[in-house]
Short mmCIF file of C-alpha atoms in Angstrom, two decimals:
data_model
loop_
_atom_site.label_atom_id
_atom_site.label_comp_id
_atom_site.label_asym_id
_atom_site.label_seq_id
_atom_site.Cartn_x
_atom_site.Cartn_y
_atom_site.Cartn_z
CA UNK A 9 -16.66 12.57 14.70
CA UNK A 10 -14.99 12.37 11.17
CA UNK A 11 -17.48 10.20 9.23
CA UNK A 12 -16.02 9.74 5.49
CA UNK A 13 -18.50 10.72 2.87
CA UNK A 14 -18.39 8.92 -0.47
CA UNK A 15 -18.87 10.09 -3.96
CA UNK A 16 -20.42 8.26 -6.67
CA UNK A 17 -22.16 8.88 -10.33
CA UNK A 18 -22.54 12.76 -10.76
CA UNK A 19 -20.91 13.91 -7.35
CA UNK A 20 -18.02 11.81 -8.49
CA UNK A 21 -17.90 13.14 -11.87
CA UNK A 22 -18.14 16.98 -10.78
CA UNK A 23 -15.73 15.94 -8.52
CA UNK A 24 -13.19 14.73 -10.93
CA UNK A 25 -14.10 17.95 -12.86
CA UNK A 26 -13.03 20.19 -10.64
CA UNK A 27 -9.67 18.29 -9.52
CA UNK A 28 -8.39 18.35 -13.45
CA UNK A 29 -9.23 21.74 -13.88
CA UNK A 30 -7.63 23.02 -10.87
CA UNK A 31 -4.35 20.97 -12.16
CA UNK A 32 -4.31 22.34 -15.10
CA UNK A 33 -4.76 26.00 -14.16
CA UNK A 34 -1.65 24.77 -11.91
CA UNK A 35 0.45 23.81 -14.11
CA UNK A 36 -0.42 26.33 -17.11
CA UNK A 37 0.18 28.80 -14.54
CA UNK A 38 4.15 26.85 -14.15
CA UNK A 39 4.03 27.25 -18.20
CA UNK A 40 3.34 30.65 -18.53
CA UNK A 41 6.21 31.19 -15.79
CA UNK A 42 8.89 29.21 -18.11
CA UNK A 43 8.76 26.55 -15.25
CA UNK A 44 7.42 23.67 -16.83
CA UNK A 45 7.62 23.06 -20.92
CA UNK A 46 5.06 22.36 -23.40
CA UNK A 47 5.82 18.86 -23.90
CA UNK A 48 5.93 18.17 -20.08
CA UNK A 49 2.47 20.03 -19.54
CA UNK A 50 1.36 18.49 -22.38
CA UNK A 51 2.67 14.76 -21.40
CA UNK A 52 1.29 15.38 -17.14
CA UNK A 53 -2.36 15.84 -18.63
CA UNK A 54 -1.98 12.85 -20.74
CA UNK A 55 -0.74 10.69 -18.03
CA UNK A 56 -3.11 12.09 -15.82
CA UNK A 57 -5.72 11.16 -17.92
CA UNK A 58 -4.72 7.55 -18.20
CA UNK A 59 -4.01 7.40 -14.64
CA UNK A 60 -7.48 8.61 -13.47
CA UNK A 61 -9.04 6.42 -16.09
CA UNK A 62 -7.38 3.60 -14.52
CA UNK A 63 -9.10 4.27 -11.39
CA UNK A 64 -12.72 5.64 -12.58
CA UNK A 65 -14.12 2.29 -10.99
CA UNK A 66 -13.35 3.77 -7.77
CA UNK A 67 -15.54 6.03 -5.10
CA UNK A 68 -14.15 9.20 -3.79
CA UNK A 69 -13.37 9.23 -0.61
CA UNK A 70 -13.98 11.87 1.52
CA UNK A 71 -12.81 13.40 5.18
CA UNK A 72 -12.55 16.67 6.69
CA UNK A 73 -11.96 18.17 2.93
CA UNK A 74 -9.68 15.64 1.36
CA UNK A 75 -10.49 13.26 -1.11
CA UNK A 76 -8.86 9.94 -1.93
CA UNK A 77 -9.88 8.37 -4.89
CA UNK A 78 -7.23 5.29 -4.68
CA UNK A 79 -5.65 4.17 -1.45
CA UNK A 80 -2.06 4.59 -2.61
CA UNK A 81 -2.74 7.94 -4.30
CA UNK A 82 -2.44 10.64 -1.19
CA UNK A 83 -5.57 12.89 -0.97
CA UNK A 84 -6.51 15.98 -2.96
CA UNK A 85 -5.07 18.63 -2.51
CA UNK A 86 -2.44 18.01 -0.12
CA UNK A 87 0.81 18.97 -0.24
CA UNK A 88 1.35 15.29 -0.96
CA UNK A 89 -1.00 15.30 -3.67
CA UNK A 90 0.79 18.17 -5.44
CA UNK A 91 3.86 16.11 -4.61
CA UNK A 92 2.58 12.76 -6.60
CA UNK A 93 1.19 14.71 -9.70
CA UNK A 94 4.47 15.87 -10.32
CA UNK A 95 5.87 12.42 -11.25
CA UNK A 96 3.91 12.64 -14.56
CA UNK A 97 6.25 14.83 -15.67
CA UNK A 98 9.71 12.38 -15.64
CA UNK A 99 9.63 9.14 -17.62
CA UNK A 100 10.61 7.35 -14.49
CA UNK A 101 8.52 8.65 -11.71
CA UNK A 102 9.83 6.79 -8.83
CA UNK A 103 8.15 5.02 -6.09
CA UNK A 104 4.58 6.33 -4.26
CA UNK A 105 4.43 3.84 -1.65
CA UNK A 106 6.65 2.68 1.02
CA UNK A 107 5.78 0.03 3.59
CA UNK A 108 8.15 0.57 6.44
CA UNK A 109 8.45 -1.85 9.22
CA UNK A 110 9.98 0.35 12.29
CA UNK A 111 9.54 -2.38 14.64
CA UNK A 112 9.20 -6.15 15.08
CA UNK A 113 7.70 -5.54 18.41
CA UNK A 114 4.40 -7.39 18.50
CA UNK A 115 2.23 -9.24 21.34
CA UNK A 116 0.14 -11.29 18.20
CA UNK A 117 0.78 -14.67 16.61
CA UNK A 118 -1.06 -14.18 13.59
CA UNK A 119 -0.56 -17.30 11.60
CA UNK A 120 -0.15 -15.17 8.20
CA UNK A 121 2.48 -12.92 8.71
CA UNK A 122 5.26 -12.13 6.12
CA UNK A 123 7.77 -11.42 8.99
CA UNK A 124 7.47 -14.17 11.20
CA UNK A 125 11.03 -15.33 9.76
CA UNK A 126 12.72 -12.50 10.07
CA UNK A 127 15.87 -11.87 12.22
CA UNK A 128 18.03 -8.75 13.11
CA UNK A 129 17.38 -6.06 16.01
CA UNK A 130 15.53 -2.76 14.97
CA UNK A 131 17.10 -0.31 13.49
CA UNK A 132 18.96 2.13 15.78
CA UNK A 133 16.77 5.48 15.42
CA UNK A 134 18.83 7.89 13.67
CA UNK A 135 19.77 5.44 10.91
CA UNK A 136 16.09 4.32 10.70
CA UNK A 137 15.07 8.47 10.38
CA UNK A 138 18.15 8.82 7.63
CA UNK A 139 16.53 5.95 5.79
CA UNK A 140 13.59 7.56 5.99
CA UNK A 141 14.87 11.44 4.53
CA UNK A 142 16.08 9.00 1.89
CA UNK A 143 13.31 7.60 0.42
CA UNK A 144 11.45 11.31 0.32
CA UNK A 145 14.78 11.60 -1.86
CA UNK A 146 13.64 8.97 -4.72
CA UNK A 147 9.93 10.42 -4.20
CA UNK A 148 8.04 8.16 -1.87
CA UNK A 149 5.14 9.92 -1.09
CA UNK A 150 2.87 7.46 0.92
CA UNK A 151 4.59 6.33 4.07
CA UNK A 152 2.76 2.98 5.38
CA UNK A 153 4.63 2.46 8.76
CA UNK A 154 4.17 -0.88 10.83
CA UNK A 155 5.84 -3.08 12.91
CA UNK A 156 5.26 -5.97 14.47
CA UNK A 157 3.41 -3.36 15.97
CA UNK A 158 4.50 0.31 16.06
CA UNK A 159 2.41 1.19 18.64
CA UNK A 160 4.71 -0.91 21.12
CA UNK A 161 7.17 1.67 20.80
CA UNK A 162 5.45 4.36 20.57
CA UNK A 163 8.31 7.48 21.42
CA UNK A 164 10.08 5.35 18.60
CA UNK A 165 6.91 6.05 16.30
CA UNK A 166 6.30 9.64 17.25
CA UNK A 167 10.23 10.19 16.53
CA UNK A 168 9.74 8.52 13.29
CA UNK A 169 6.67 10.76 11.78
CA UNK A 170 8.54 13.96 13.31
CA UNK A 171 11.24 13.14 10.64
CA UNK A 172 9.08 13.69 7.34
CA UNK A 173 8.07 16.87 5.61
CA UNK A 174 5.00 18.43 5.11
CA UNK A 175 4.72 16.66 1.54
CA UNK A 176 4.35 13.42 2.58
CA UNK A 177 1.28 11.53 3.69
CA UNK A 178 1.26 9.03 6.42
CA UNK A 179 -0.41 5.82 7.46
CA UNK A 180 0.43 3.41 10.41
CA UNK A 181 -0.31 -0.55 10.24
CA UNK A 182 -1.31 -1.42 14.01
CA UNK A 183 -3.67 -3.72 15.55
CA UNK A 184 -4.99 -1.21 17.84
CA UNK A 185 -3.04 -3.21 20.95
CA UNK A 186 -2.28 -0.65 23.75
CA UNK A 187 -3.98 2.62 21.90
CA UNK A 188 -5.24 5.23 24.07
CA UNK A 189 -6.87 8.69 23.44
CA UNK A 190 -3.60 10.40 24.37
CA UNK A 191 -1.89 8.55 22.23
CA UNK A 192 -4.56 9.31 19.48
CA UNK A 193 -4.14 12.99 19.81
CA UNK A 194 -0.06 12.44 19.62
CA UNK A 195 -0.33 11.10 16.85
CA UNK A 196 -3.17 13.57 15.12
CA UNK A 197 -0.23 16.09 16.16
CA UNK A 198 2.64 14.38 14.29
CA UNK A 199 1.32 14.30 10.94
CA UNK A 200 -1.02 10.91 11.19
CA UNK A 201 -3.69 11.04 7.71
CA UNK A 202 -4.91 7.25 8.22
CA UNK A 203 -4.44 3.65 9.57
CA UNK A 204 -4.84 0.65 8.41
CA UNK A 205 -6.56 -2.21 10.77
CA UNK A 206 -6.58 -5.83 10.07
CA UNK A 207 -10.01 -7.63 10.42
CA UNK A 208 -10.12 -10.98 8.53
CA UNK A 209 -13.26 -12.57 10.92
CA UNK A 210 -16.69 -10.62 12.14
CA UNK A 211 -17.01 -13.58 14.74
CA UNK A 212 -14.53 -12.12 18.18
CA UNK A 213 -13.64 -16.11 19.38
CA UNK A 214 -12.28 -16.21 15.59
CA UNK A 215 -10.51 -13.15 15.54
CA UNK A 216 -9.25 -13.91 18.62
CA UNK A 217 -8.16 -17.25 18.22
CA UNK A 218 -6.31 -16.51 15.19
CA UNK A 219 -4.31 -13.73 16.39
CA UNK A 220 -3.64 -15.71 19.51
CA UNK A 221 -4.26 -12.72 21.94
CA UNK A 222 -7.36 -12.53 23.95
CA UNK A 223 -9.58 -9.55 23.28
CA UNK A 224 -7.90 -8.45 19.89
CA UNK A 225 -11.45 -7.82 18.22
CA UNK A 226 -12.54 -5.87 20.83
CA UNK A 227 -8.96 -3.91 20.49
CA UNK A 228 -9.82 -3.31 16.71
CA UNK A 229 -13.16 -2.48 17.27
CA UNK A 230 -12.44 0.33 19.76
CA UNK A 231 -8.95 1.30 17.91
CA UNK A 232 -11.38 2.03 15.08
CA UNK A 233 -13.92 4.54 17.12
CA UNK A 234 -10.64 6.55 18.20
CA UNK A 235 -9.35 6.69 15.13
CA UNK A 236 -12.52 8.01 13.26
CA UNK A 237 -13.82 10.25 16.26
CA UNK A 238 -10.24 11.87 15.74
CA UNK A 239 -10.95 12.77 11.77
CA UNK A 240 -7.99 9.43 10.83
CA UNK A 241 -9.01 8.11 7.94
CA UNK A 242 -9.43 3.98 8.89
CA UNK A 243 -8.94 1.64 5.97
CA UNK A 244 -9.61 -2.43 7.07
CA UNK A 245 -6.96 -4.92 5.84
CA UNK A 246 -8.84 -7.81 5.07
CA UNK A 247 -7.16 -11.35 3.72
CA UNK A 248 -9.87 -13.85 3.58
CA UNK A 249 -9.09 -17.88 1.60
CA UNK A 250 -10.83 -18.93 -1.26
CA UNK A 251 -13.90 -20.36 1.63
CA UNK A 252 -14.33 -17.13 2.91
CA UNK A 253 -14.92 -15.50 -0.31
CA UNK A 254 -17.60 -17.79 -1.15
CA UNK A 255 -19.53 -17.80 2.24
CA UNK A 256 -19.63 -14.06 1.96
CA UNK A 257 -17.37 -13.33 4.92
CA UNK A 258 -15.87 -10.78 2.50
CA UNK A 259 -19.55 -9.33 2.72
CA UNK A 260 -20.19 -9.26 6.18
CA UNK A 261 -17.19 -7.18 6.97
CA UNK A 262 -18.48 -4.41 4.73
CA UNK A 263 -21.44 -4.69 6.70
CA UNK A 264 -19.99 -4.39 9.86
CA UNK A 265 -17.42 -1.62 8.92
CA UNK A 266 -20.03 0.74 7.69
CA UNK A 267 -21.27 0.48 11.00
CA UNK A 268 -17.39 1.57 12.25
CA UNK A 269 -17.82 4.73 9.64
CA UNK A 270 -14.71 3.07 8.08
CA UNK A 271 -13.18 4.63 4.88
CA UNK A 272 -11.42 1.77 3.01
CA UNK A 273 -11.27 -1.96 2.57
CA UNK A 274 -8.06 -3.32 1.42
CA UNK A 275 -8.72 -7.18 0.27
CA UNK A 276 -5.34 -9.07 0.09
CA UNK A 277 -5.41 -12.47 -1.17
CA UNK A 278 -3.46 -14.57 0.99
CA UNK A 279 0.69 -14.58 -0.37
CA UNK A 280 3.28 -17.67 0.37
CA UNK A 281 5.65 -15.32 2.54
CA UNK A 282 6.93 -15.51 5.98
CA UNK A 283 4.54 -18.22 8.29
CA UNK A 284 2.84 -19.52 5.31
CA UNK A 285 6.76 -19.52 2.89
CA UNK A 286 6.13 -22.93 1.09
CA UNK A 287 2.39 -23.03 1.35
CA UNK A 288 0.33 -22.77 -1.94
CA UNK A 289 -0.90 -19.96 -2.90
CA UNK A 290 -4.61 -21.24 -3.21
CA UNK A 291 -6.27 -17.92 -4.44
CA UNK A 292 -4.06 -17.31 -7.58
CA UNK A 293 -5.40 -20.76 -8.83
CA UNK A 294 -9.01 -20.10 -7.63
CA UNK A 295 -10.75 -18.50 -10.91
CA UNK A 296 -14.12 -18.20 -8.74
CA UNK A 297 -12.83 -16.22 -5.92
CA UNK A 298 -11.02 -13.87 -8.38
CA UNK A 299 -14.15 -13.32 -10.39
CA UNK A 300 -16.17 -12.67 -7.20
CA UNK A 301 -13.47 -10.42 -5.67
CA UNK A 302 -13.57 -8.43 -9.09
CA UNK A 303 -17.12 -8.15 -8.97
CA UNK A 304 -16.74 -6.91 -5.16
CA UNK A 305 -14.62 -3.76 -6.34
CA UNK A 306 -16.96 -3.02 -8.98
CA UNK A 307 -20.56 -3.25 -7.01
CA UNK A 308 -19.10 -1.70 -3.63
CA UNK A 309 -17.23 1.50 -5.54
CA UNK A 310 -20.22 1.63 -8.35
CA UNK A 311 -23.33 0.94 -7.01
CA UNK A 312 -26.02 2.98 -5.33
CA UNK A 313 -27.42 0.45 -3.07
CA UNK A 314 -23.70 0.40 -1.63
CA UNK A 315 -22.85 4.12 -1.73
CA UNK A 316 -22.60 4.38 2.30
CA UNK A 317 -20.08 1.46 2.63
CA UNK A 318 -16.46 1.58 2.56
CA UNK A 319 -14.66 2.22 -0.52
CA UNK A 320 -12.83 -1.61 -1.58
CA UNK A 321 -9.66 -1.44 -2.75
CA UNK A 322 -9.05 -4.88 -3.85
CA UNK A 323 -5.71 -6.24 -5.10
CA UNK A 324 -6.48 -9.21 -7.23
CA UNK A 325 -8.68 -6.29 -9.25
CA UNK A 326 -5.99 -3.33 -9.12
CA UNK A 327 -2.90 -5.25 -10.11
CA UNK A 328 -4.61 -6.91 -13.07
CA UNK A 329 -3.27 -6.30 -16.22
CA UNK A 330 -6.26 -4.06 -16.71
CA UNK A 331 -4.74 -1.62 -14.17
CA UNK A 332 -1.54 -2.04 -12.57
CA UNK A 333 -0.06 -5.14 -12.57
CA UNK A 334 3.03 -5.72 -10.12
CA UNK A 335 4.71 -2.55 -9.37
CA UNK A 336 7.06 -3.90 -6.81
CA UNK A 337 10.61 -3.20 -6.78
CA UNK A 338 10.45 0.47 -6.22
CA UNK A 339 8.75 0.81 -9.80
CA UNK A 340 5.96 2.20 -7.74
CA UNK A 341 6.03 -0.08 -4.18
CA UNK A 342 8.82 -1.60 -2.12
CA UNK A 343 9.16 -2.98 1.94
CA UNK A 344 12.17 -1.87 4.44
CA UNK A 345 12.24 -4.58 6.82
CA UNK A 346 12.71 -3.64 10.82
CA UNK A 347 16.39 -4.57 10.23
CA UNK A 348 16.78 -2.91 7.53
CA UNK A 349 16.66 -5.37 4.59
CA UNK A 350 15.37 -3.76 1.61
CA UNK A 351 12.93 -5.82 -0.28
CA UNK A 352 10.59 -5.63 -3.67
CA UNK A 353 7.55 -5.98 -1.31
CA UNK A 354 6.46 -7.54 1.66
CA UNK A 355 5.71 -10.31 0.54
CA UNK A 356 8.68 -11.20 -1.65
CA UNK A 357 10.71 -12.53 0.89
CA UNK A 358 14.38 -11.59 -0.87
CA UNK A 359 16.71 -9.02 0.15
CA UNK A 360 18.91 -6.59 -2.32
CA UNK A 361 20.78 -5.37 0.71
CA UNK A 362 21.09 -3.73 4.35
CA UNK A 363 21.04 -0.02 4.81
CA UNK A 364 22.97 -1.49 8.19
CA UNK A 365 25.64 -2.32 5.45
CA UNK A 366 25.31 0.01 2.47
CA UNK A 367 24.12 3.29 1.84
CA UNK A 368 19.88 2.99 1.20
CA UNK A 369 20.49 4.57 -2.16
CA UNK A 370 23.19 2.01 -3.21
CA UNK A 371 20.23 -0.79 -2.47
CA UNK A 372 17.53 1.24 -4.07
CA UNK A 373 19.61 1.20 -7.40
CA UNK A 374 20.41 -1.59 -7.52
CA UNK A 375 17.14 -3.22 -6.92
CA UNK A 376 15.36 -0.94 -9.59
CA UNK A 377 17.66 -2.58 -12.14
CA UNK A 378 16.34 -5.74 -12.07
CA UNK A 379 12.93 -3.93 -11.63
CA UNK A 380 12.98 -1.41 -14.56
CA UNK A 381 9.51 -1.85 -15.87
CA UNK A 382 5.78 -2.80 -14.49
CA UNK A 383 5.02 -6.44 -15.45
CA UNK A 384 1.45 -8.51 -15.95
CA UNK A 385 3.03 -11.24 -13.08
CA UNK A 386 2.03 -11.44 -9.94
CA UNK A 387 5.56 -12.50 -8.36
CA UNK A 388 4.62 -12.66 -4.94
CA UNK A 389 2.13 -15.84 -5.94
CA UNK A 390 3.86 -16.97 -8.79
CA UNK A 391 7.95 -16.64 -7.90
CA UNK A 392 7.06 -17.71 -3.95
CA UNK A 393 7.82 -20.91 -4.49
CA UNK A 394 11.30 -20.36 -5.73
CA UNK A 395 12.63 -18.72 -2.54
CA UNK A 396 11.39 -21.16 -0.09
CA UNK A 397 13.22 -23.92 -2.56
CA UNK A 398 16.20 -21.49 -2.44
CA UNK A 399 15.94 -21.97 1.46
CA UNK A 400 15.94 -25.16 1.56
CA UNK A 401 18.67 -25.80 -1.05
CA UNK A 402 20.91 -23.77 1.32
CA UNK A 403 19.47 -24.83 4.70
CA UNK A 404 18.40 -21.49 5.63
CA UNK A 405 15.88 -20.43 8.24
CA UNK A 406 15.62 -16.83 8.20
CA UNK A 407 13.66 -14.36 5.90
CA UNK A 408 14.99 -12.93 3.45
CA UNK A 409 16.86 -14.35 1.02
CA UNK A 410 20.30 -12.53 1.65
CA UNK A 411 21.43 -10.87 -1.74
CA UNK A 412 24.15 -13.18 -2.44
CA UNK A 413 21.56 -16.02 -3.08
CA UNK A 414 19.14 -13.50 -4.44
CA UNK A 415 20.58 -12.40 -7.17
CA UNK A 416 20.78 -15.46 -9.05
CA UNK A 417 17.22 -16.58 -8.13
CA UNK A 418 16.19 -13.12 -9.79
CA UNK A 419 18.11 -13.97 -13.04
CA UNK A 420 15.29 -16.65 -13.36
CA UNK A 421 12.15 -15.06 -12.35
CA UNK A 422 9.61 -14.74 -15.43
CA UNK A 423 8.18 -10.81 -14.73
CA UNK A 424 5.62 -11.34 -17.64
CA UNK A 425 4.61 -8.96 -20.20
CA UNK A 426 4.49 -5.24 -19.42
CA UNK A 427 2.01 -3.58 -18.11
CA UNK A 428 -0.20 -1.88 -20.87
CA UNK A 429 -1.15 1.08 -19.07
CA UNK A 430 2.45 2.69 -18.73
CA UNK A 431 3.14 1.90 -22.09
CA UNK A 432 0.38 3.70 -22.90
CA UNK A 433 1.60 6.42 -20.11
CA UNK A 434 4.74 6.99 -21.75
CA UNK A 435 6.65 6.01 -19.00
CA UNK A 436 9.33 3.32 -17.22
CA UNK A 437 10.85 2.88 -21.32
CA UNK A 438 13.91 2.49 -21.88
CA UNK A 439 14.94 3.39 -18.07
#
């Protein structure tokens, strides 16, 4: 078994410590060699800098000799470390993340989910591993594949991983629902780093009930064991309401994950997108739960008392205008729907095009001009509303928003102020 091991205080510092030092021997080494110039080595230690003070609230995270120290970031020193830390060097460093839906395949009726609305068959296999070289091409280097659920198709999933390089680092979104060991080892052998496991109850008849399938806890809770036993790193999706927050369900499943020697906890407030398109978006106007959800990242990555428990990576904290903000759009995040549609993020529910239709690089250009720069606005809770009134205007049904309606409805979305760190970073002006 692969427990993780976390690092806080001075294992955390020396850690940190020895990570910058070993980039900069890396990279003065590229100098020395006429590879790199001054003014780009100078300008990836600056922006390395800010970027790791960004995160210092976080543990370290390690297994079997890598270390994450942010979900998104891909562990130290992988090839798709190396990979990331060379988008400090170019004023528009592209996109880290990708969540790609290869699948809606799914046996659950979760009463959240951003897809529920979406139509189209899959896309055929060799167009959905094209898509895939393509996005390596604009320098995605965090793959988060899901469905529905990709384990339903599981030669389609194998097939899929096969088709990345060796700089890449990827992550599957499944519920667990028909795992076995074999399948385990499979996908140890294609390339799998982690997975990501939804768990928003500790009570089964709960869990159960709201994912309408009999036995899913007990799926998740097993799905985890395999995972860990095979050295995957496990990181818990977790999307609890305003209540839950304050009952200290949030609590309880850190409690019950360090049991499952989990590595992550991924807190996602609730978003107005797919099933719940139209419903109010109760956390963005619940000051409380935001402050407590804060305070969550801080104690659980900081604190002794909680060194042993997963590391939280909690969004309401991360995309504040502290940190992040919104970095959808392929500024640093986008979603490529099962059918192809190419969207901001999940849970934006508009569509800049079809790689069924147009080229994926067409789309991808196209949608980074209206997204040139990080903003301070949380779109997902704040521009919801506008699509689902879009819908209705036009009597549609399906998710999302075709393009034709979508861009108008972008020429009025308000993307707030820019984020301060990339200012700061030198980066995204002017692009």
């Amino acid at each position: 078994m692969s427990r993780p091991r976390f690092l806080i205080g001075p294992a955390k510092l020396l850690f940190y410590t020895r990570m910058v030092i070993h980039v900069f021997l890396h990279y003065l080494l590229r100098l020395l060699k006429c590879e790199l110039g001054p003014t780009g080595f100078v300008l990836l230690l600056k922006r390395l800098i800010l970027f790791l003070n960004a995160v210092r609230h976080n543990k370290v995270v390690e297994v079997d000799g890598k270390y994450k120290f942010q979900l998104y970031m891909p562990a130290y020193p992988t090839p798709a470390f190396w990979e990331s830390i060379e988008k400090f060097i170019r004023p528009d460093p592209g996109p880290l993340t990708v969540v790609f839906s290869m699948t809606k395949a799914c046996g659950y009726k979760c009463p959240h989910c951003y897809q529920r609305n979406d139509t189209g068959a899959d896309l055929d296999i060799e167009l959905l591993k094209k898509t895939a070289r393509q996005m390596q091409e604009v320098g995605v280097t965090m793959f988060d594949i899901e469905g529905g659920e990709p384990l339903l198709m599981f030669d389609r999933l194998i097939e899929l991983l096969k088709a990345f390089d060796n700089k890449r680092e990827l992550w599957v979104n499944t519920t667990g629902h028909t795992l076995t060991p074999e399948k385990v080892q499979k996908l140890k052998e294609a390339g799998l780093f982690g997975v990501m496991i939804s768990l928003h109850s500790i009570d089964e008849k709960e869990y159960d009930k709201f994912t309408g399938f009999p036995g899913s806890f007990g799926i998740a809770r097993d799905a985890v064991r395999q995972f860990v036993d095979a050295g995957i790193v496990v990181a818990i999706n977790c999307c609890p309401s305003a209540e839950m927050v304050a009952d200290g369900t949030v609590e309880r499943v850190f409690e019950l994950t360090k049991q499952w020697n989990c590595s992550y906890i991924q807190v996602i407030h609730g978003k107005s997108a797919g099933a719940w398109l139209g419903k109010d978006d109760e956390m963005i106007k619940a000051d409380a739960s935001i402050r407590k959800l804060n305070q969550i990242h801080l104690d659980y990555n900081l604190l002794s008392r909680y060194r042993d428990h997963p590391a939280p990576a909690v969004q309401v904290f991360e995309e504040n205008e502290q940190h992040f903000g919104c970095t959808s759009g392929g500024i640093d995040r986008f979603y490529i729907g099962a059918n192809g549609d190419v969207q901001p993020c999940e849970f934006l529910n508009v569509s800049f095009g079809n790689v069924n239709e147009e080229d994926f690089l067409t789309i991808f250009r196209r949608m980074r001009e209206y997204f040139k720069e990080p903003g301070c606005r949380w779109l997902c809770s704040r521009e919801a509303h506008t699509i689902y009134e879009t819908m209705q205007e036009n009597k549609l049904t399906a998710t999302p928003l075709p393009w034709k309606y979508t861009k108008d409805l972008l020429k009025k979305w308000d993307y707030g102020r820019k984020t301060p760190l990339y200012r700061k970073m030198g980066i995204y002006k002017n692009q």
